Amino acid sequence: MILPDGGLQLAALEEQTLQPGTKGLPITEPLRQHMVGLQGWNVLDADTSFPVAVLKTSSLLHNLDWMRGFCARFDAVLAPHGKTTMSPQLFGAQLANGAWGITLATASQVLAAARFGVRRALLANELVAPADIRALLALLRNDPGFELFVLADSPEGVRRLAEAAVAAGIGRPLPLLVELGIAGKRSGCRSTGEALALARTIAASPGLQLAGIEGYEGLLVSDDRAADLERVDAFLAQMTDLARQLDAEALFGGPRILLSAGGSSYFDLVASAFRAVGDLSRPVLPVLRSGCYLTSDHGHYLQLTAELDERAGLGEGLRPALEVWSVVLSRPEPTLAILSMGKRDASYDLGLPHALVTHRPGGAGPVTLPDGARIEKMNDQHAYLRLPEGKDMCVDVRVGDLVGCGISHPCTTFDKWSVLLLVDDDYNVQRAINTLF
């Protein structure tokens, strides 16, 4: 099983030379990246350095196929949020599986994606800094086939973009999406009236075009799931009502009206709400932006997507694909094992890693850790694995054993690794995957 490349220009990554000291790699001399999969490394045999971050190919392929089927079912397209992985190889796999484009969060991310051949990007953020505006307008001027959509939530932001677009002479209008926000949260217009006024400003500004409306319902996730669902539905209704008002005033330009939302928590509600929008002057294109679907996780998103599966009746859901493996460094107390990974290696912002299995190199295979075994704390380079008292594991886990952990929140694990290893179900290393944070 291999990941498709989506036609992206990945040769430079495969030909680059990886140096000793690259985290997770056991190399003691320079190695061309395309040779990684030919080394015969196996994580369970302790052939890699530890800690090491791995991606399971079978789970990635399952999740790619699952999301493609989901979008087809709901008549939506996907522009996965690239900030989750910032990996050209994973962008390529997503595009090959039908992604409409790639969502990015910063101008530098857009430039990085374009460098490897991404042809359509949605910058899900306001574009304000002068140098960033100039850089992206230069990209559009120099590459007429590259498409870029940008958010706006203020007259001042629109004025900056209009003046720069006219001065840059890119030969086509810059498409903007009005961002509808949520009180007390991050950017976005705070009311329908404010968004309507801004849309009129965009439509009247030279060099710009009103392409659609954007929002992010993921800001409404809390521990009160029933209340979340009500708030998300209300927010989506506000977005669709705004679309109808803007269309009634003939403010949209371009062949379609983009409606974009859908993080990794409630994208089923988004898809359903946007599919119901009809009778507008031009076709509506619902653009979902889930990024964490690709790897899922063993914590925050695993729970949320299980609830999504139950709501939508979708059958088998997304599979966790990302793990961090470490080695037991110390057994200073009967119920405590100190692992060789820490905050520099795995996310901790939406929950600590989940201790899944232990394995002794040369042994029969990974052994599932018992209920009660948990990562209770992490330092920069250490994790504290607490073992349940009275269990055999308190004796069986030894210095030198491996521990495989799932993570919660992929975004803040990927950014800790310049290279992750793609593995098969037996943990044979197949290739290296790069990130560009």
Coordinates of C-alpha atoms in Angstrom, one line a residue:
M1 CA 0.0 0.0 0.0
I2 CA 1.4 3.4 -1.0
L3 CA 0.1 6.9 -0.7
P4 CA -0.7 8.7 -4.0
D5 CA 1.1 12.0 -4.6
G6 CA -1.7 13.9 -6.3
G7 CA 0.7 15.1 -9.0
L8 CA 2.6 17.3 -6.5
Q9 CA 6.3 18.1 -7.1
L10 CA 7.8 15.9 -4.3
A11 CA 11.1 14.9 -6.0
A12 CA 13.1 17.6 -4.1
L13 CA 12.0 16.1 -0.8
E14 CA 12.9 12.5 -1.8
E15 CA 16.3 13.6 -3.1
Q16 CA 17.3 15.7 -0.1
T17 CA 19.9 14.5 2.3
L18 CA 18.9 13.7 5.8
Q19 CA 21.6 14.4 8.4
P20 CA 22.6 12.6 11.6
G21 CA 20.6 14.0 14.4
T22 CA 17.3 14.1 12.5
K23 CA 14.8 13.2 15.3
G24 CA 13.5 9.6 15.1
L25 CA 16.2 8.5 12.5
P26 CA 19.0 6.1 13.6
I27 CA 21.4 7.4 10.9
T28 CA 25.1 8.1 11.7
E29 CA 25.9 9.4 8.3
P30 CA 24.0 11.4 5.7
L31 CA 21.2 9.5 3.9
R32 CA 19.2 10.4 0.8
Q33 CA 15.5 10.5 1.9
H34 CA 14.3 8.1 -0.8
M35 CA 16.6 5.5 0.8
V36 CA 14.7 5.5 4.1
G37 CA 12.3 2.8 3.0
L38 CA 15.2 0.6 1.8
Q39 CA 16.9 0.3 5.1
G40 CA 14.8 -2.5 6.4
W41 CA 14.0 -0.7 9.6
N42 CA 11.3 -1.9 11.9
V43 CA 10.1 0.1 14.9
L44 CA 9.3 -2.9 17.0
D45 CA 12.8 -4.2 16.5
A46 CA 14.1 -0.9 17.9
D47 CA 15.8 -0.1 14.6
T48 CA 14.8 3.6 14.9
S49 CA 15.9 6.3 17.3
F50 CA 13.4 7.0 20.1
P51 CA 11.1 8.8 20.4
V52 CA 9.8 8.4 16.9
A53 CA 6.5 9.5 15.3
V54 CA 4.9 7.1 12.9
L55 CA 1.9 7.1 10.5
K56 CA 0.1 3.9 9.7
T57 CA -0.4 3.7 6.0
S58 CA -3.5 1.5 6.2
S59 CA -5.3 3.9 8.5
L60 CA -4.4 6.9 6.3
L61 CA -5.8 5.2 3.2
H62 CA -9.0 4.2 5.1
N63 CA -9.5 7.8 6.3
L64 CA -8.9 9.3 2.9
D65 CA -11.5 6.9 1.4
W66 CA -13.9 7.5 4.2
M67 CA -13.8 11.3 3.8
R68 CA -14.2 11.1 0.0
G69 CA -17.3 9.0 0.5
F70 CA -18.6 11.4 3.1
C71 CA -18.2 14.4 0.8
A72 CA -19.9 12.5 -2.1
R73 CA -22.9 11.7 0.2
F74 CA -23.4 15.3 1.3
D75 CA -22.6 17.0 -2.1
A76 CA -19.7 18.9 -0.5
V77 CA -16.1 19.4 -1.4
L78 CA -13.1 19.2 0.9
A79 CA -10.3 21.7 1.4
P80 CA -8.5 20.1 4.3
H81 CA -6.7 22.4 6.7
G82 CA -3.1 22.0 5.8
K83 CA -1.9 23.5 9.1
T84 CA -2.7 20.1 10.7
T85 CA 0.2 18.4 9.0
M86 CA 2.0 20.9 6.8
S87 CA 3.2 17.9 4.9
P88 CA 3.5 18.1 1.1
Q89 CA 3.2 14.3 0.8
L90 CA 0.0 14.2 2.8
F91 CA -1.4 17.2 0.8
G92 CA -0.7 15.1 -2.3
A93 CA -2.6 12.1 -0.9
Q94 CA -5.5 14.3 0.0
L95 CA -5.6 16.0 -3.5
A96 CA -5.4 12.6 -5.1
N97 CA -8.4 11.5 -3.2
G98 CA -10.6 14.3 -4.4
A99 CA -9.7 17.3 -2.2
W100 CA -10.9 20.5 -4.0
G101 CA -7.9 22.5 -2.6
I102 CA -5.9 23.0 0.6
T103 CA -6.8 25.3 3.4
L104 CA -3.9 27.2 5.1
A105 CA -3.6 29.6 8.0
T106 CA -0.7 31.9 7.1
A107 CA 0.8 33.5 4.0
S108 CA 4.0 31.4 4.5
Q109 CA 2.0 28.2 4.5
V110 CA 0.3 29.2 1.2
L111 CA 3.7 29.9 -0.4
A112 CA 5.0 26.6 0.9
A113 CA 2.1 24.6 -0.5
A114 CA 2.3 26.4 -3.9
R115 CA 6.0 25.6 -4.1
F116 CA 5.1 21.9 -4.2
G117 CA 2.4 22.3 -6.7
V118 CA -0.9 22.9 -4.8
R119 CA -3.0 24.8 -7.3
R120 CA -5.9 26.1 -5.1
A121 CA -5.7 27.4 -1.5
L122 CA -8.1 28.9 0.9
L123 CA -6.4 31.2 3.4
A124 CA -8.7 30.8 6.4
N125 CA -7.4 33.9 8.0
E126 CA -7.3 37.6 7.5
L127 CA -4.4 38.8 5.2
V128 CA -3.1 42.1 6.7
A129 CA 0.7 42.3 6.9
P130 CA 2.0 44.4 4.0
A131 CA 4.8 41.9 3.1
D132 CA 2.4 39.0 3.2
I133 CA -0.1 40.8 1.0
R134 CA 2.6 41.6 -1.5
A135 CA 3.9 38.0 -1.5
L136 CA 0.6 36.4 -2.2
L137 CA -0.4 39.0 -4.9
A138 CA 3.0 38.3 -6.6
L139 CA 2.2 34.6 -6.5
L140 CA -1.2 35.3 -8.2
R141 CA 0.4 37.7 -10.8
N142 CA 3.2 35.3 -11.7
D143 CA 1.1 32.1 -11.7
P144 CA -2.3 32.8 -13.5
G145 CA -3.4 29.2 -12.8
F146 CA -3.1 29.5 -9.1
E147 CA -6.3 30.2 -7.2
L148 CA -6.5 31.8 -3.8
F149 CA -9.4 32.7 -1.5
V150 CA -8.9 35.0 1.4
L151 CA -11.0 36.0 4.5
A152 CA -12.0 39.5 5.5
D153 CA -13.8 40.8 8.6
S154 CA -13.2 44.6 8.6
P155 CA -13.4 47.6 6.3
E156 CA -9.7 48.4 7.1
G157 CA -8.7 44.9 6.0
V158 CA -10.7 45.2 2.8
R159 CA -9.2 48.6 2.1
R160 CA -5.6 47.3 2.4
L161 CA -6.4 44.4 0.1
A162 CA -8.1 46.5 -2.5
E163 CA -5.3 49.1 -2.7
A164 CA -2.7 46.4 -2.9
A165 CA -4.6 44.4 -5.5
V166 CA -5.0 47.4 -7.8
A167 CA -1.3 48.3 -7.4
A168 CA -0.1 44.8 -8.0
G169 CA -2.0 44.5 -11.3
I170 CA -2.7 40.8 -11.0
G171 CA -5.1 40.8 -13.9
R172 CA -8.0 39.3 -12.0
P173 CA -10.0 40.2 -8.9
L174 CA -8.9 38.7 -5.6
P175 CA -11.7 36.5 -4.2
L176 CA -12.7 37.3 -0.6
L177 CA -15.0 35.4 1.8
V178 CA -16.7 37.4 4.5
E179 CA -15.9 35.8 7.8
L180 CA -18.8 35.5 10.2
G181 CA -17.5 35.2 13.8
I182 CA -18.8 34.4 17.2
A183 CA -19.0 36.8 20.2
G184 CA -16.1 36.4 22.5
K185 CA -14.2 34.2 20.1
R186 CA -11.5 35.0 17.5
S187 CA -11.8 37.0 14.3
G188 CA -15.0 37.4 12.2
C189 CA -17.9 39.9 11.9
R190 CA -19.9 39.9 15.1
S191 CA -23.4 40.3 13.5
T192 CA -25.2 39.7 10.3
G193 CA -25.6 43.4 9.8
E194 CA -21.8 44.0 10.1
A195 CA -21.2 41.2 7.7
L196 CA -23.7 42.5 5.2
A197 CA -22.1 46.0 5.3
L198 CA -18.7 44.5 4.8
A199 CA -19.9 42.4 1.8
R200 CA -21.2 45.6 0.2
T201 CA -17.8 47.2 0.7
I202 CA -16.1 44.2 -0.9
A203 CA -18.4 44.2 -3.9
A204 CA -17.8 47.9 -4.5
S205 CA -14.0 47.7 -4.2
P206 CA -11.8 47.6 -7.2
G207 CA -9.6 44.6 -7.5
L208 CA -11.7 42.5 -5.2
Q209 CA -14.6 40.0 -5.6
L210 CA -17.1 38.7 -3.0
A211 CA -16.7 34.9 -3.4
G212 CA -18.6 33.7 -0.4
I213 CA -19.0 33.4 3.3
E214 CA -16.8 31.6 5.9
G215 CA -17.2 30.6 9.5
Y216 CA -15.7 28.2 12.0
E217 CA -18.2 26.2 14.2
G218 CA -15.3 24.4 16.0
L219 CA -15.1 27.4 18.4
L220 CA -18.3 26.1 19.9
V221 CA -17.0 22.8 21.1
S222 CA -17.4 22.4 24.9
D223 CA -18.1 19.6 27.4
D224 CA -21.8 20.2 27.0
R225 CA -22.5 18.3 23.8
A226 CA -26.2 19.0 23.7
A227 CA -25.7 22.7 24.0
D228 CA -22.9 22.6 21.4
L229 CA -25.3 21.1 18.8
E230 CA -27.8 23.8 19.4
R231 CA -25.2 26.5 19.1
V232 CA -23.7 25.0 16.0
D233 CA -27.1 24.7 14.3
A234 CA -27.9 28.3 15.2
F235 CA -24.5 29.6 13.8
L236 CA -24.9 27.7 10.6
A237 CA -28.5 29.0 10.2
Q238 CA -27.0 32.5 10.6
M239 CA -24.4 31.8 7.8
T240 CA -27.0 30.5 5.4
D241 CA -29.4 33.3 6.1
L242 CA -26.6 35.8 5.4
A243 CA -25.9 34.0 2.1
R244 CA -29.5 34.5 1.0
Q245 CA -29.4 38.2 2.0
L246 CA -26.1 38.8 0.1
D247 CA -27.5 37.0 -3.0
A248 CA -30.7 39.0 -2.9
E249 CA -28.5 42.1 -3.3
A250 CA -26.5 40.6 -6.1
L251 CA -23.3 41.1 -4.2
F252 CA -21.6 37.8 -5.1
G253 CA -19.2 37.6 -8.0
G254 CA -17.8 34.6 -9.7
P255 CA -19.6 31.5 -11.0
R256 CA -20.4 30.0 -7.6
I257 CA -21.1 31.0 -4.0
L258 CA -18.6 29.4 -1.6
L259 CA -19.9 28.5 1.9
S260 CA -17.0 27.3 4.0
A261 CA -16.9 25.9 7.5
G262 CA -16.5 22.4 8.9
G263 CA -13.6 21.8 11.2
S264 CA -12.9 18.3 12.5
S265 CA -15.7 18.1 15.2
Y266 CA -19.1 18.8 13.6
F267 CA -18.6 18.7 9.9
D268 CA -21.6 16.5 9.4
L269 CA -23.9 19.3 10.7
V270 CA -22.1 21.8 8.4
A271 CA -22.6 19.5 5.4
S272 CA -26.2 19.0 6.1
A273 CA -26.9 22.7 6.6
F274 CA -25.1 23.8 3.5
R275 CA -26.7 21.2 1.3
A276 CA -30.1 22.6 2.3
V277 CA -29.3 26.0 0.8
G278 CA -31.0 26.4 -2.6
D279 CA -32.8 28.8 -4.9
L280 CA -29.9 31.3 -5.1
S281 CA -28.8 33.0 -8.2
R282 CA -25.9 30.7 -8.8
P283 CA -24.7 27.3 -7.5
V284 CA -23.6 27.0 -3.9
L285 CA -20.3 25.2 -3.3
P286 CA -20.1 23.8 0.3
V287 CA -16.4 23.7 1.3
L288 CA -15.5 21.7 4.3
R289 CA -12.1 22.2 6.0
S290 CA -11.5 19.3 8.3
G291 CA -7.8 18.6 8.7
C292 CA -7.6 16.2 11.6
Y293 CA -9.7 13.6 9.8
L294 CA -6.7 12.3 8.0
T295 CA -4.9 10.9 11.1
S296 CA -7.7 11.2 13.6
D297 CA -6.4 10.5 17.1
H298 CA -6.8 8.4 20.2
G299 CA -8.4 11.2 22.3
H300 CA -10.2 14.4 21.5
Y301 CA -11.2 13.8 17.9
L302 CA -11.8 10.1 18.3
Q303 CA -14.6 10.8 20.7
L304 CA -16.1 13.6 18.6
T305 CA -16.0 11.6 15.3
A306 CA -17.6 8.6 17.1
E307 CA -20.5 10.8 18.0
L308 CA -20.5 12.1 14.4
D309 CA -20.7 8.5 13.1
E310 CA -23.7 7.8 15.5
R311 CA -25.5 11.0 14.3
A312 CA -25.0 10.3 10.6
G313 CA -25.2 6.5 10.6
L314 CA -21.9 6.2 8.6
G315 CA -20.8 2.8 9.8
E316 CA -17.1 2.4 10.6
G317 CA -15.5 5.7 11.3
L318 CA -12.1 7.2 11.1
R319 CA -9.1 5.3 12.4
P320 CA -6.2 6.7 14.4
A321 CA -3.1 6.8 12.2
L322 CA -0.6 8.8 14.3
E323 CA 1.4 7.3 17.1
V324 CA 4.5 8.3 19.1
W325 CA 6.8 5.5 20.3
S326 CA 9.3 5.8 23.1
V327 CA 11.6 3.7 25.2
V328 CA 11.4 3.1 28.9
L329 CA 14.4 5.0 30.4
S330 CA 13.9 4.3 34.1
R331 CA 11.7 2.3 36.6
P332 CA 12.4 4.4 39.7
E333 CA 9.2 3.2 41.5
P334 CA 7.1 0.0 41.3
T335 CA 4.2 1.7 39.5
L336 CA 6.2 4.3 37.6
A337 CA 8.0 4.1 34.2
I338 CA 9.8 7.1 32.8
L339 CA 9.6 7.3 29.0
S340 CA 11.9 9.0 26.5
M341 CA 9.2 11.3 25.1
G342 CA 7.8 14.6 26.3
K343 CA 6.2 17.9 25.4
R344 CA 8.8 18.3 22.6
D345 CA 7.4 15.2 21.0
A346 CA 3.7 14.8 21.5
S347 CA 0.7 17.1 22.0
Y348 CA -0.6 17.9 25.4
D349 CA -2.9 20.9 24.9
L350 CA -6.1 18.8 24.4
G351 CA -5.2 15.9 26.7
L352 CA -2.0 13.9 27.4
P353 CA -1.0 11.0 25.1
H354 CA -2.8 7.7 25.6
A355 CA -0.5 4.8 26.5
L356 CA -1.6 1.9 24.2
V357 CA 0.9 -0.9 24.2
T358 CA 4.3 -2.1 25.4
H359 CA 6.7 -4.2 23.5
R360 CA 10.0 -5.9 24.2
P361 CA 12.2 -5.9 21.1
G362 CA 12.7 -9.5 20.1
G363 CA 9.5 -10.5 21.9
A364 CA 6.3 -12.0 20.5
G365 CA 4.6 -8.7 19.8
P366 CA 3.0 -5.6 21.4
V367 CA 1.0 -6.2 24.6
T368 CA -2.0 -4.0 25.3
L369 CA -1.5 -2.0 28.5
P370 CA -4.2 -2.6 31.1
D371 CA -7.0 -0.2 32.1
G372 CA -5.5 2.3 34.5
A373 CA -2.2 2.6 32.8
R374 CA -1.9 6.2 31.8
I375 CA 0.5 9.1 31.1
E376 CA 0.0 11.3 34.1
K377 CA 2.5 14.0 33.4
M378 CA 5.1 15.2 30.8
N379 CA 8.2 17.3 31.0
D380 CA 10.1 18.6 28.0
Q381 CA 11.8 15.2 27.3
H382 CA 10.1 12.8 29.7
A383 CA 6.7 11.2 30.2
Y384 CA 5.5 9.6 33.4
L385 CA 3.7 6.3 32.7
R386 CA 1.7 5.3 35.8
L387 CA 1.0 1.6 36.0
P388 CA -1.9 0.2 38.0
E389 CA -0.9 -1.2 41.3
G390 CA -1.2 -5.0 41.6
K391 CA -1.0 -5.6 37.9
D392 CA 1.6 -7.9 36.3
M393 CA 2.7 -4.9 34.2
C394 CA 4.2 -3.4 37.3
V395 CA 6.8 -6.2 37.2
D396 CA 6.8 -6.9 33.5
V397 CA 7.7 -3.4 32.1
R398 CA 11.4 -3.0 32.1
V399 CA 14.1 -0.5 31.1
G400 CA 14.6 -0.8 27.3
D401 CA 11.0 -1.8 26.6
L402 CA 9.1 0.2 24.0
V403 CA 5.8 2.0 24.7
G404 CA 3.4 3.0 21.9
C405 CA 1.2 6.0 22.6
G406 CA -1.7 7.5 20.7
I407 CA -2.1 11.3 20.8
S408 CA -4.9 13.7 21.3
H409 CA -4.9 16.6 18.8
P410 CA -2.8 15.9 15.7
C411 CA -2.0 19.6 14.9
T412 CA 0.3 20.0 17.9
T413 CA 2.1 16.7 17.4
F414 CA 3.0 17.2 13.7
D415 CA 4.7 20.5 14.4
K416 CA 7.2 18.8 16.7
W417 CA 8.6 16.6 13.9
S418 CA 10.4 17.5 10.7
V419 CA 10.3 13.9 9.6
L420 CA 7.7 11.2 10.5
L421 CA 7.9 7.6 9.4
L422 CA 5.3 5.9 7.3
V423 CA 4.9 2.3 8.5
D424 CA 2.8 -0.8 7.6
D425 CA 0.7 -2.7 10.1
D426 CA 3.8 -4.6 11.2
Y427 CA 5.7 -1.4 11.8
N428 CA 8.1 -1.9 8.9
V429 CA 9.3 1.6 7.8
Q430 CA 8.2 2.4 4.3
R431 CA 9.2 6.0 3.7
A432 CA 9.8 9.4 5.3
I433 CA 7.1 12.1 5.5
N434 CA 8.2 15.7 5.8
T435 CA 6.6 18.7 7.5
L436 CA 7.2 22.4 6.7
F437 CA 6.4 24.2 10.0

